[in-house]
Coordinates of C-alpha atoms in Angstrom, one line a residue:
Chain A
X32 CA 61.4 -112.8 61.1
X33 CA 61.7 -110.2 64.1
X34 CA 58.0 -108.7 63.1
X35 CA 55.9 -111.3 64.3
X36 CA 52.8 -110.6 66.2
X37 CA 52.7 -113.0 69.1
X38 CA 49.0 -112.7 70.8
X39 CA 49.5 -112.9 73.9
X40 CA 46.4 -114.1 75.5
X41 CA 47.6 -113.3 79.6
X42 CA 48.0 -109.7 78.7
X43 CA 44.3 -109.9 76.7
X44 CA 42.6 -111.8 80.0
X45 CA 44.2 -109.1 82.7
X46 CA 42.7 -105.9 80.3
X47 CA 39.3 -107.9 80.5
X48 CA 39.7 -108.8 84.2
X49 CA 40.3 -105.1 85.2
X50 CA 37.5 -103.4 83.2
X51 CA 35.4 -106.4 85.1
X52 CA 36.7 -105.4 88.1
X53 CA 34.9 -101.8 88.2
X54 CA 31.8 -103.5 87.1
X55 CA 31.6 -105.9 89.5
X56 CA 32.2 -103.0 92.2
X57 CA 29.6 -101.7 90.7
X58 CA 27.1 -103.9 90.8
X59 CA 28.2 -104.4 94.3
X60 CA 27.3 -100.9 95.6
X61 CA 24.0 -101.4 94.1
X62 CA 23.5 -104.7 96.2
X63 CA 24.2 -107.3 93.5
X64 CA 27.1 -110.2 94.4
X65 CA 27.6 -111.4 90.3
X66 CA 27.4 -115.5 91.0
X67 CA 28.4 -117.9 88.5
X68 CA 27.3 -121.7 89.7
X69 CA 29.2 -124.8 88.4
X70 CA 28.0 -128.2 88.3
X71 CA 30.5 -130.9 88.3
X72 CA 29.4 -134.2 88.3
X73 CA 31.7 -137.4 88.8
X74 CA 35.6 -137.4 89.4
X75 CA 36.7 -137.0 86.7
X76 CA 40.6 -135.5 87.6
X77 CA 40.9 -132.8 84.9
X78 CA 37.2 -132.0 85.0
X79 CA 37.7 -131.2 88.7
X80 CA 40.8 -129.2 88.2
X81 CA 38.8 -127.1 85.4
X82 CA 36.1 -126.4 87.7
X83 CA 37.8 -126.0 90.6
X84 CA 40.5 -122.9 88.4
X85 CA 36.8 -121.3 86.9
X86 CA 35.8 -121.3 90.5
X87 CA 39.1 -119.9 91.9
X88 CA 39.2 -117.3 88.8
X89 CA 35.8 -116.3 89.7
X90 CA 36.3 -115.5 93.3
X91 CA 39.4 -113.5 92.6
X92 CA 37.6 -111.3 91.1
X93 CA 35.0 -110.9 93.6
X94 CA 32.2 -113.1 91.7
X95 CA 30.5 -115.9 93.8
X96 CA 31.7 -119.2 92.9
X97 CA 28.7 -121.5 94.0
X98 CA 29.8 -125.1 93.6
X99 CA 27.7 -127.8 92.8
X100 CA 29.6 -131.5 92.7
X101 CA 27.3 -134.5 92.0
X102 CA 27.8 -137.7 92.6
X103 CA 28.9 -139.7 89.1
X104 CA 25.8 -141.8 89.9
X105 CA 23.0 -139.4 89.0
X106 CA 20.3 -139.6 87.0
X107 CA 19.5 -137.0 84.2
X108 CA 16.6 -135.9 85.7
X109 CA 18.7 -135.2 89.0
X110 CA 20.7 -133.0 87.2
X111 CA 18.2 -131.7 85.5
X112 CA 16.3 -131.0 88.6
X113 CA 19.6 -129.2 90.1
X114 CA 19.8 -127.2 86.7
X115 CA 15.8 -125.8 87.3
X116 CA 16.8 -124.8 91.1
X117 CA 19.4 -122.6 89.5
X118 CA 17.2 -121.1 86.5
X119 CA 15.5 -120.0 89.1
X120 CA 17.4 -118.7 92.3
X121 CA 17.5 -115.2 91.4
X122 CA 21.1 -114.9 93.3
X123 CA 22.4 -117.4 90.4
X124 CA 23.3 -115.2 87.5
X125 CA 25.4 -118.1 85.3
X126 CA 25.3 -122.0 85.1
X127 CA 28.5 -123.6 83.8
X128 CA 27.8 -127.9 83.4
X129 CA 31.3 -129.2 83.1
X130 CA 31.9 -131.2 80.0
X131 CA 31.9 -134.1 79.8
X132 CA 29.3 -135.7 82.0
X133 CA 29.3 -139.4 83.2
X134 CA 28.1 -141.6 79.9
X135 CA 24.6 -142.4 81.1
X136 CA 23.7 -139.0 81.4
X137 CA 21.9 -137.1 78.5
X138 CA 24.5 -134.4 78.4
X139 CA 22.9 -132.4 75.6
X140 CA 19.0 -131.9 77.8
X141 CA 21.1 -131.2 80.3
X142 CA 22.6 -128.4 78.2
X143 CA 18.9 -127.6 76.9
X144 CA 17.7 -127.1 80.2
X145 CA 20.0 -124.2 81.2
X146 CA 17.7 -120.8 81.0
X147 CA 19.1 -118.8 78.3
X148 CA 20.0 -115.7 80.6
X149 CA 22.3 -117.5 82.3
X150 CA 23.9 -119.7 79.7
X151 CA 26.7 -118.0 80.3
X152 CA 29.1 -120.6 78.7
X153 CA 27.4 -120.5 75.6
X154 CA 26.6 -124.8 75.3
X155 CA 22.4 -124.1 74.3
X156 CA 21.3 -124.2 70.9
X157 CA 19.6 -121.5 71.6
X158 CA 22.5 -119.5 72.6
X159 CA 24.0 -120.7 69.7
X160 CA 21.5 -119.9 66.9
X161 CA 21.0 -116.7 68.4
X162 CA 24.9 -116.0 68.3
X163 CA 24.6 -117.6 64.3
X164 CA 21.7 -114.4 64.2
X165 CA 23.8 -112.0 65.4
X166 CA 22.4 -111.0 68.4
X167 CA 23.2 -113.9 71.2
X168 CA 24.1 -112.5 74.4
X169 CA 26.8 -115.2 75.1
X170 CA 28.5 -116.8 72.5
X171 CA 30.4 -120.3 73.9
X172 CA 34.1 -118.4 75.9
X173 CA 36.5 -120.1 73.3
X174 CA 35.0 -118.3 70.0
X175 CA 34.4 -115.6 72.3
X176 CA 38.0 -115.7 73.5
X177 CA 39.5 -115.9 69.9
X178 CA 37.6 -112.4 69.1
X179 CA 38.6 -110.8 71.8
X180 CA 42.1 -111.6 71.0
X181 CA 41.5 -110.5 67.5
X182 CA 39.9 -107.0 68.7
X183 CA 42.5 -106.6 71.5
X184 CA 45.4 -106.5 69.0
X185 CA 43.0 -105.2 66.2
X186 CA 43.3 -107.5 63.4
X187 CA 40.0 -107.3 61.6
X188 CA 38.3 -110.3 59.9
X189 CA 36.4 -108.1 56.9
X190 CA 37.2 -110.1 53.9
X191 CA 39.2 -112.5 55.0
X192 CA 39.4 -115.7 54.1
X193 CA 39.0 -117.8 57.4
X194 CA 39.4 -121.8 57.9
X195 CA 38.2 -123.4 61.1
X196 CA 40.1 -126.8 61.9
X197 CA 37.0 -128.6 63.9
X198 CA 33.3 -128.4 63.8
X199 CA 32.2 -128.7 67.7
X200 CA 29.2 -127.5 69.3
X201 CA 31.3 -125.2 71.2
X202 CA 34.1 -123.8 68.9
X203 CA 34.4 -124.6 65.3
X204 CA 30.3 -124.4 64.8
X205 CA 30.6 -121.3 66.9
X206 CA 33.6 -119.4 65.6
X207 CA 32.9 -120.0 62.2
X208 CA 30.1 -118.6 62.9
X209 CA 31.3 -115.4 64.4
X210 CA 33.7 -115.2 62.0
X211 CA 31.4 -115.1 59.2
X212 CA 29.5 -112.4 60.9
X213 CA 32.7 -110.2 60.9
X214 CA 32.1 -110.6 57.1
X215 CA 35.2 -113.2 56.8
X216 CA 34.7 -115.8 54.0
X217 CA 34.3 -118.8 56.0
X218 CA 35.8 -122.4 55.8
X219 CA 34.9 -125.2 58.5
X220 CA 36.6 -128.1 57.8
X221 CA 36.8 -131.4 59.7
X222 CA 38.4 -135.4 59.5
X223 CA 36.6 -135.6 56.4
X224 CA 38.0 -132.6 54.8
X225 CA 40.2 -134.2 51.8
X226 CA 42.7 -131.7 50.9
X227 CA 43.2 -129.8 54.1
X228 CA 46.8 -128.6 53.8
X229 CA 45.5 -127.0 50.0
X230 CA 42.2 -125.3 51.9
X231 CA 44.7 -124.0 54.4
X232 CA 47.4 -122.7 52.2
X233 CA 44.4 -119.8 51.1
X234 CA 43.5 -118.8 55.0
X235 CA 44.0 -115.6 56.3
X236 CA 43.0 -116.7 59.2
X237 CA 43.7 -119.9 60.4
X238 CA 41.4 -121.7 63.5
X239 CA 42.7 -124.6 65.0
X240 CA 40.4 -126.4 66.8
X241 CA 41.1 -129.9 66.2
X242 CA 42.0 -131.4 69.7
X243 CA 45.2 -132.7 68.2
X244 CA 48.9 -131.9 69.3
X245 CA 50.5 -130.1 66.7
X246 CA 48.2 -131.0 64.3
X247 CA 48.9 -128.1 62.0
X248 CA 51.9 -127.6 60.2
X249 CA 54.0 -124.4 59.3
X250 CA 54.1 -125.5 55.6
X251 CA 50.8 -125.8 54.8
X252 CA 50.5 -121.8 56.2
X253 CA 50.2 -119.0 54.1
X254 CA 52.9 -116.4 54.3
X255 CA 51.5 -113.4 56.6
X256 CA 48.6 -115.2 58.5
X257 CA 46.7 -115.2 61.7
X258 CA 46.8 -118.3 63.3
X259 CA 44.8 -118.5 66.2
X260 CA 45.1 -121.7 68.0
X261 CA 42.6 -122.9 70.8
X262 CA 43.8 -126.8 70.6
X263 CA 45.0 -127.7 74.3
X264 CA 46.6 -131.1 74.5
X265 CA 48.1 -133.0 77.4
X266 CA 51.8 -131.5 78.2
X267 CA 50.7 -127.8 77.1
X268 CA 50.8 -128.7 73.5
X269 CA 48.7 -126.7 71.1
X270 CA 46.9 -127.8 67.7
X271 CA 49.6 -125.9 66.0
X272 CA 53.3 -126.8 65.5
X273 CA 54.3 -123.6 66.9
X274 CA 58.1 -123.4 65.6
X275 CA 56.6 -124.2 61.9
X276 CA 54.1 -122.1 61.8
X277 CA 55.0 -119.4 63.8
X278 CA 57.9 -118.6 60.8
X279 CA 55.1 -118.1 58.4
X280 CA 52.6 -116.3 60.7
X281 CA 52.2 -112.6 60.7
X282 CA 50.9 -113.1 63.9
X283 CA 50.0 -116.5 65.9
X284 CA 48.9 -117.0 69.5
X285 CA 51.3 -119.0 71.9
X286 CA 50.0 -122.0 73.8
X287 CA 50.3 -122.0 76.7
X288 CA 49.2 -118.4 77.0
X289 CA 47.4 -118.1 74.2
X290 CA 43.4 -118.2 74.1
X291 CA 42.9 -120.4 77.0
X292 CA 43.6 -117.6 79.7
X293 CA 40.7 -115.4 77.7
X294 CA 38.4 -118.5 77.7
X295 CA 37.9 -118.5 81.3
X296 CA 38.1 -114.3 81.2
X297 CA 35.0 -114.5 78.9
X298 CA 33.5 -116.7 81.5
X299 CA 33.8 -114.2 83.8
X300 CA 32.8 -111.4 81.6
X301 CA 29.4 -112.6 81.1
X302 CA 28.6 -113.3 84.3
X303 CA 29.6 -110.1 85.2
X304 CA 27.3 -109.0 81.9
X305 CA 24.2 -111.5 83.0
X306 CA 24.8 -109.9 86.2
X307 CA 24.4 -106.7 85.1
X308 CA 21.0 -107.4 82.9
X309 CA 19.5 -109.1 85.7
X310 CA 20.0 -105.8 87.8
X311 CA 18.3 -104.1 84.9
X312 CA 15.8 -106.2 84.7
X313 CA 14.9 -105.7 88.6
X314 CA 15.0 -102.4 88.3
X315 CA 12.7 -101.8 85.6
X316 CA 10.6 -104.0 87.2
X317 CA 10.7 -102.1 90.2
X318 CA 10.3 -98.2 88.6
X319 CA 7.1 -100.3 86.6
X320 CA 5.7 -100.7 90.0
X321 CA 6.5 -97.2 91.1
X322 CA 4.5 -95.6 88.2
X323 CA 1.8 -98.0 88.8
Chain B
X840 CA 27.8 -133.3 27.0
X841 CA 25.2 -135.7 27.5
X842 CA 25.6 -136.9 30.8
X843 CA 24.5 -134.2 32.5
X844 CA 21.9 -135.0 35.4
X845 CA 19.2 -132.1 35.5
X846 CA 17.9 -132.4 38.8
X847 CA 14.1 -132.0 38.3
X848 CA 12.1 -130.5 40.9
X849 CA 9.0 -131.3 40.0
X850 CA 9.6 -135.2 40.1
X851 CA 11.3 -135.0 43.3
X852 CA 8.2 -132.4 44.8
X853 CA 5.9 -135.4 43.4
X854 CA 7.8 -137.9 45.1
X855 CA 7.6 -136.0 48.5
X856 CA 4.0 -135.3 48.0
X857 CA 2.6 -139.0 47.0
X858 CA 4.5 -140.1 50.4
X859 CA 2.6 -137.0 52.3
X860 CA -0.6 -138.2 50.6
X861 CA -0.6 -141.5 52.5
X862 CA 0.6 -140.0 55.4
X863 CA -2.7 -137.6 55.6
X864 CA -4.7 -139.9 55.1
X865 CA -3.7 -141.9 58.1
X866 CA -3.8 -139.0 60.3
X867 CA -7.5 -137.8 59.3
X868 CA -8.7 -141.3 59.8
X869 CA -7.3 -141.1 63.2
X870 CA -9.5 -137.1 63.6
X871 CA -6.3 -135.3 63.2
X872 CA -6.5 -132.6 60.2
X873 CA -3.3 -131.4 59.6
X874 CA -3.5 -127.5 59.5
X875 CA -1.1 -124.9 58.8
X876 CA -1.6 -121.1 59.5
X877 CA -0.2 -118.5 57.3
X878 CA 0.1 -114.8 58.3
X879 CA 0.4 -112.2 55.5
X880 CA 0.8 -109.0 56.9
X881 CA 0.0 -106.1 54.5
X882 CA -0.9 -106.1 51.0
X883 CA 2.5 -106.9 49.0
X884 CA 1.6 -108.3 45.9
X885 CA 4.0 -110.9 45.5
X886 CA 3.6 -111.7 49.4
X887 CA 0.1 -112.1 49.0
X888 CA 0.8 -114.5 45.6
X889 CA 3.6 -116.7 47.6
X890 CA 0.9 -117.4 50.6
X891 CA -1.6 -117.8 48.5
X892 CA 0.4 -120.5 46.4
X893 CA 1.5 -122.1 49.8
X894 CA -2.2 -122.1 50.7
X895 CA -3.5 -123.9 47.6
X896 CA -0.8 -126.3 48.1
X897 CA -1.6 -127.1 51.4
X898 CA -5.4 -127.5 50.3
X899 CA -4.5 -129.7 46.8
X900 CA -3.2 -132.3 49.6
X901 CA -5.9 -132.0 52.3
X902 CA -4.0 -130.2 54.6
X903 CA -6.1 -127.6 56.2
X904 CA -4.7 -123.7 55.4
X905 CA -5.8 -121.0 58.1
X906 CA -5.3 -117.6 56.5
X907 CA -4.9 -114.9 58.5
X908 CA -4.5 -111.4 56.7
X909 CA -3.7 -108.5 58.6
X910 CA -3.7 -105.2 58.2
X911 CA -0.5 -103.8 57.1
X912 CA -0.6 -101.0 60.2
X913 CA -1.0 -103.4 62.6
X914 CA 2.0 -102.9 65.6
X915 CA 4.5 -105.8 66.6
X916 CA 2.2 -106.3 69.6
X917 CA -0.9 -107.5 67.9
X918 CA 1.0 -109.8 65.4
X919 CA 2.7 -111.0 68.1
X920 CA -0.9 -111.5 70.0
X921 CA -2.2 -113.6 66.8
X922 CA 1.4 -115.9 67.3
X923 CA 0.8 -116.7 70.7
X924 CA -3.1 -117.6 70.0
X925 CA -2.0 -120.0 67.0
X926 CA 0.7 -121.1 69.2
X927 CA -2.0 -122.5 71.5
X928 CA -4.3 -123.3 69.3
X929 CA -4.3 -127.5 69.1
X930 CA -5.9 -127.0 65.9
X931 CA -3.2 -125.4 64.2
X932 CA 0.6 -127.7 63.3
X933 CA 2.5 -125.1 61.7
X934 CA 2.5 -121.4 61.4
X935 CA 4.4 -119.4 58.7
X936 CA 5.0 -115.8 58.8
X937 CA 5.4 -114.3 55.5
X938 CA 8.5 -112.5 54.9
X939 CA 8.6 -109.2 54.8
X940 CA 6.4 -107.6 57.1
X941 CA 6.4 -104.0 57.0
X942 CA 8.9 -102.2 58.0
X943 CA 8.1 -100.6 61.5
X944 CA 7.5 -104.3 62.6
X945 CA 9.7 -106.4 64.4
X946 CA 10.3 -109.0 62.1
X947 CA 12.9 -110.9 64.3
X948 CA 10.9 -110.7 67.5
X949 CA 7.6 -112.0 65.8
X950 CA 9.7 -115.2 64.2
X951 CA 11.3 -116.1 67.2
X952 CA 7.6 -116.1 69.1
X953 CA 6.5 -119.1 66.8
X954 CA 6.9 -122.0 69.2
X955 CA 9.2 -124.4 68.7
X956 CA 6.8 -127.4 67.6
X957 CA 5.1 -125.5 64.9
X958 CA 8.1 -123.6 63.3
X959 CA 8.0 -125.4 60.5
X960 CA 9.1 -122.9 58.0
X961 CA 12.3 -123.1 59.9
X962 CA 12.9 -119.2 61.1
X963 CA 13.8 -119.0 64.9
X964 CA 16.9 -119.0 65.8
X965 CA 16.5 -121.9 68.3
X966 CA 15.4 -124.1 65.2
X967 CA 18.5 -123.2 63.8
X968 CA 20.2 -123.9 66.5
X969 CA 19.2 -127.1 66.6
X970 CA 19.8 -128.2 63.1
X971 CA 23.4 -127.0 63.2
X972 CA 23.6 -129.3 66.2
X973 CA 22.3 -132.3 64.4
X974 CA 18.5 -132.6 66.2
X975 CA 16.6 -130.1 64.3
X976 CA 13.5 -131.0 63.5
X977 CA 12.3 -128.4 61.0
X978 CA 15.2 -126.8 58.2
X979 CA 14.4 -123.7 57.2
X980 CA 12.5 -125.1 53.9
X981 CA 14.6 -124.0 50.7
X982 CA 17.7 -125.8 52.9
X983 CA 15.6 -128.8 53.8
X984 CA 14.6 -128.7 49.9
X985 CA 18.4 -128.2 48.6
X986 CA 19.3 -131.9 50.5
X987 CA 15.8 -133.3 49.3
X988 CA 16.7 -133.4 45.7
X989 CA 20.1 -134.3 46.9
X990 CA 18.6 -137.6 48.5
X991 CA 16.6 -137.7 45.7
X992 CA 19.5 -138.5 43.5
X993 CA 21.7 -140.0 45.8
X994 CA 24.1 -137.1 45.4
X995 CA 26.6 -137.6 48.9
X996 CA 28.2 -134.9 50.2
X997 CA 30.7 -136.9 52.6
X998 CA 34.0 -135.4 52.2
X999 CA 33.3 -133.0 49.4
X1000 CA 33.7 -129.2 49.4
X1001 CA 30.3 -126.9 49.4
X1002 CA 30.5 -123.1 48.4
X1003 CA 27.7 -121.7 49.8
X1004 CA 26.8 -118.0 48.0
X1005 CA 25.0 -116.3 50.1
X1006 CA 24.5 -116.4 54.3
X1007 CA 20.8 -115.4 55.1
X1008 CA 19.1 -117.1 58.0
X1009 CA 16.6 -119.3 56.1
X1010 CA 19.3 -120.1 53.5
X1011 CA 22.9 -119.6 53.3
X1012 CA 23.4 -120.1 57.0
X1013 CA 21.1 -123.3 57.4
X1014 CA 22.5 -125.2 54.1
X1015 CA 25.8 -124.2 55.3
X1016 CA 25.4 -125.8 58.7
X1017 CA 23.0 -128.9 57.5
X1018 CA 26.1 -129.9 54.1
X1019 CA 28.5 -129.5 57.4
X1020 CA 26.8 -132.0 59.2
X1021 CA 27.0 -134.3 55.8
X1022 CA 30.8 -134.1 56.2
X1023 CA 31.0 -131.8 53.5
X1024 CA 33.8 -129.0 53.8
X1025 CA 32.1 -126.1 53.6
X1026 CA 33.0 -122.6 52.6
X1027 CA 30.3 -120.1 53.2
X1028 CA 30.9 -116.8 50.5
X1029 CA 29.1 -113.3 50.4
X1030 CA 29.2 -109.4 49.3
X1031 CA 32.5 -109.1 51.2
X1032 CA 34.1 -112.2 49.6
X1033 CA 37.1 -111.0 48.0
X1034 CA 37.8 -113.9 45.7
X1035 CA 34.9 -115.8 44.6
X1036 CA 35.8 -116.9 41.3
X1037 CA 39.0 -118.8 42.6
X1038 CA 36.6 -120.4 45.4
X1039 CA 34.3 -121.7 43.3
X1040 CA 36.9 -123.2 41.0
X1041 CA 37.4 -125.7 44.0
X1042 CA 33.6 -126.3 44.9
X1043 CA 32.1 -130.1 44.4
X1044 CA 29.2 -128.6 45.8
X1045 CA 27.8 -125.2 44.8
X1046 CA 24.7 -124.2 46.7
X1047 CA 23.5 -120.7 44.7
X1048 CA 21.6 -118.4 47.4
X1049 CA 22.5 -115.0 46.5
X1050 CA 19.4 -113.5 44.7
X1051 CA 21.2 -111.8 41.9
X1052 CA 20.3 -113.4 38.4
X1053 CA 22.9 -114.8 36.3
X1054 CA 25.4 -114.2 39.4
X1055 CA 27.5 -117.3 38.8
X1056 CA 29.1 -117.9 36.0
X1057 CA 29.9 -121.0 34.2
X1058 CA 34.0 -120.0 33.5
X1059 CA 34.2 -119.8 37.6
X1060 CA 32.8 -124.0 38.0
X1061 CA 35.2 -126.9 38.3
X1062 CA 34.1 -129.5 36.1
X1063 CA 32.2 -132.0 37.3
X1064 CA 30.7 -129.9 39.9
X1065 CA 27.2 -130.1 42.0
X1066 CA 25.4 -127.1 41.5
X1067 CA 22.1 -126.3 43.3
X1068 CA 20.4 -122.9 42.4
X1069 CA 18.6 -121.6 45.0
X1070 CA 18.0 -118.2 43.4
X1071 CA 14.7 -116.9 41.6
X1072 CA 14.6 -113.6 40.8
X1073 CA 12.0 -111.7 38.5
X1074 CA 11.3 -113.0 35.5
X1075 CA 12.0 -116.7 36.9
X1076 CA 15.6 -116.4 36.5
X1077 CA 18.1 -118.0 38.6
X1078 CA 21.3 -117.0 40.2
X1079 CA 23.3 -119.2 38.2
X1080 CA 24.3 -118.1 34.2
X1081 CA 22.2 -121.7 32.9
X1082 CA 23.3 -122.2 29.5
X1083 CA 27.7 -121.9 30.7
X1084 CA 27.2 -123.5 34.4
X1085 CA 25.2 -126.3 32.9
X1086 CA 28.6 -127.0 30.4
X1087 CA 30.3 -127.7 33.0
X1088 CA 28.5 -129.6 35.8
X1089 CA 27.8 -132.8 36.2
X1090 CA 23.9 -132.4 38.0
X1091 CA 22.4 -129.1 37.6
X1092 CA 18.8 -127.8 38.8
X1093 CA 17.3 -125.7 36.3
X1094 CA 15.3 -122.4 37.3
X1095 CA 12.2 -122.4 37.7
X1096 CA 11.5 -126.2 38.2
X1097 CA 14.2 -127.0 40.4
X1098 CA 15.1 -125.9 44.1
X1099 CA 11.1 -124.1 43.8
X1100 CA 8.7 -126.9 43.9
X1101 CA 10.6 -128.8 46.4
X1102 CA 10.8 -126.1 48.8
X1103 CA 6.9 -126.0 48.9
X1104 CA 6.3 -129.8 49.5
X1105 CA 8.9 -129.6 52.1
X1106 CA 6.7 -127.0 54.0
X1107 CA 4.2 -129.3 53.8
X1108 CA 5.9 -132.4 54.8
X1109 CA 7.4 -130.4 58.4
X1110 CA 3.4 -129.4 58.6
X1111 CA 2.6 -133.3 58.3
X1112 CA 5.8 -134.0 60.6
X1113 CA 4.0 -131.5 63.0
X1114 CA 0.6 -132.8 63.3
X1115 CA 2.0 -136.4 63.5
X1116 CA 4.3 -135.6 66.7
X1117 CA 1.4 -133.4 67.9
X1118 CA -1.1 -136.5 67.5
X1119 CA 1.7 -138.4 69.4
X1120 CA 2.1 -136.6 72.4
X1121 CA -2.0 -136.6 72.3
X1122 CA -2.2 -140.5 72.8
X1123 CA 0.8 -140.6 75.2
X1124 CA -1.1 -138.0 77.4
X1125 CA -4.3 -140.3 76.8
X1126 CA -2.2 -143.6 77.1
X1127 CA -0.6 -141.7 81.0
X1128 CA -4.4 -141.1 81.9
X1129 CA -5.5 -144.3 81.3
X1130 CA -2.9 -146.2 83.3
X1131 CA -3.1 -144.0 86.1

């Protein structure tokens, strides 16, 4: 009982946030202010709070938080036409769109539209069938989050038998996919799965990404897993049962405190990391034009 | 033992191809000649033999085939050079790159410089993207072919569970993501996989994509099971052991003449796919100038 693991995803976010913090002074003595835009659009109450904590996270840190808020009005092509400014202002190094847009909006061209090098948050098809590949820049910050928790604390995935609860664009698709790259054996199931409590009671690792308040139950949990749980319902309330779950678990993330402080940390960490390649890219350009 | 459904390649490749025939013939008598572009790179004799065979299909059905042969020194840069001319080139719907190149070629960089609109052999990254997000338009083909004969026989996949043996990027990773968009559960397996055997037992589905001969074994299938065999090694053997799978499943494609011919025609149906969408956007460009 007393050898659990508990993951605790505050200590993970502050080892990422200081590491970030000598690279952002970096990039500052060499003239470059990291800049992650957000677009918000509509009035959404909990969208604003979400943008307005990855904005505040943002300028703790020292990157610019440029803030975009839309009027819940617009058309697609006005957001698309904001999302082409940013592509190209050369200041802008990251685009987050808040999810989800206002209904009459084509939320997934909006997604499309976002340059690559500054998808940042991981929501393009491009990002993510690079990510599938094995060489994407930026996979979406939740996945992202849930291996850096997993290298943190070192539990390795080589092997393993992982099951993903959920199947979104921006975390089951994703961390199955990442998972599967670490050479885990790989099961993404969803609300047509059949026999889920069966599937899960053969996971080594265990992703919960359903979007359901203790969803996941400590008896359908093999003895001596990894439960990783990135489910954040209203009241603090993860996918997980935690009391359950957390008897069976060799080692289980908390919630709150769990991945949701490393989501926005990964946020952070690649605009600080797009930041950093478009440096690069300027001053290769630059010695090109040197030699020349 | 007599019930068994051999899933017959052939007479679902005939199906596709009859449908593709009428299709062509529209197109032509509207001056579009469908055309795909093949690159073989180098003088591998079983590369040369699987464009060659892609070529004469193309040709049997009146789709045009532009060969291009290089030599097998050439460097990244000039097969990259012939992409981007094909990729303009209004002439040409579809471009497939054989696989392999040789070695001091970057094989990743020249697939992901096919555009978009003519990968119809399903390789970039950004086409994969897309189909594990539900709006591909072009499955890498063996995938694409795997739920053809699937359609074929009204085989569903709602709700059942798909092992998926292998995870390469034109195979195990697209029918993983395209059965997971069916609803299936899907468990994707590999060299690391610690436990196949016992997986397998609980697979529905079985999607064979490992390219080792005789790698699955009938004692390891659930009877009653789905089993798709992807593989074709030398000497037209499959990956599954025939003789004890087929005991036990209840539809079986045999090797050759199963998942084979149906890959082809599906090559040719995205080619067709291409050339209509790309006579499409020609008479809405010509439908725009005339109203202005």
């Amino acid at each position: 009982m007393e050898n659990k693991l508990i993951l605790d995803g505050n200590v993970v976010a502050n080892h990422v946030k200081v590491q970030l913090k000598g690279k952002i002074a970096e990039l500052k003595l060499s003239g470059v202010q990291p800049c992650l835009a957000t677009i918000l659009v509509g009035d959404d109450p909990s969208s604003e709070t979400y943008v307005k904590m990855k904005g505040n996270a943002c300028e703790k840190l020292g990157i610019i938080s440029k803030r975009i808020h839309l009027s819940k009005d617009i058309a697609t092509e006005e957001l698309l036409k904001t999302i082409a400014e940013l592509n190209e202002d050369p200041a802008v190094h990251g685009i987050l769109l808040q999810h989800p847009v206002p209904g009459h909006i084509d939320e997934r061209q909006a997604f499309e539209a976002i340059a690559i090098e500054k998808d940042v948050d991981g929501v393009t098809s491009l990002g993510f069938g690079q990510t599938a590949f094995g060489f994407g820049e930026y996979p979406s910050c939740t996945p992202a989050a849930i291996l850096e928790i997993m290298d943190y604390y070192k539990l390795g995935a080589d092997g393993l038998h992982a099951v993903v609860v959920g199947r979104s664009p921006i975390l089951g698709k994703p961390v199955s996919a990442l998972l599967l790259n670490r050479n885990a054996t790989v099961t993404t199931c969803h609300s047509h799965t059949r026999n889920l409590p069966q599937i899960l009671q053969q996971a080594d690792i265990v992703i919960a990404a359903v979007g359901k308040p203790n969803f996941i139950k400590g008896e359908w949990i093999k003895e001596g897993a990894i439960i990783l749980d990135a489910g954040y319902n209203k009241g603090n309330i993860g996918d997980v049962e935690y009391v359950s779950c957390h008897q069976k678990a060799f080692a289980i993330t908390p919630v709150p405190g769990g991945v949701g402080p490393v989501t926005i940390s990964m946020l952070l960490k690649h605009t600080v990391q797009a930041a950093e390649k478009a440096r690069k890219k300027k001053e290769d350009a630059n010695s090109q034009f040197v030699t020349i």
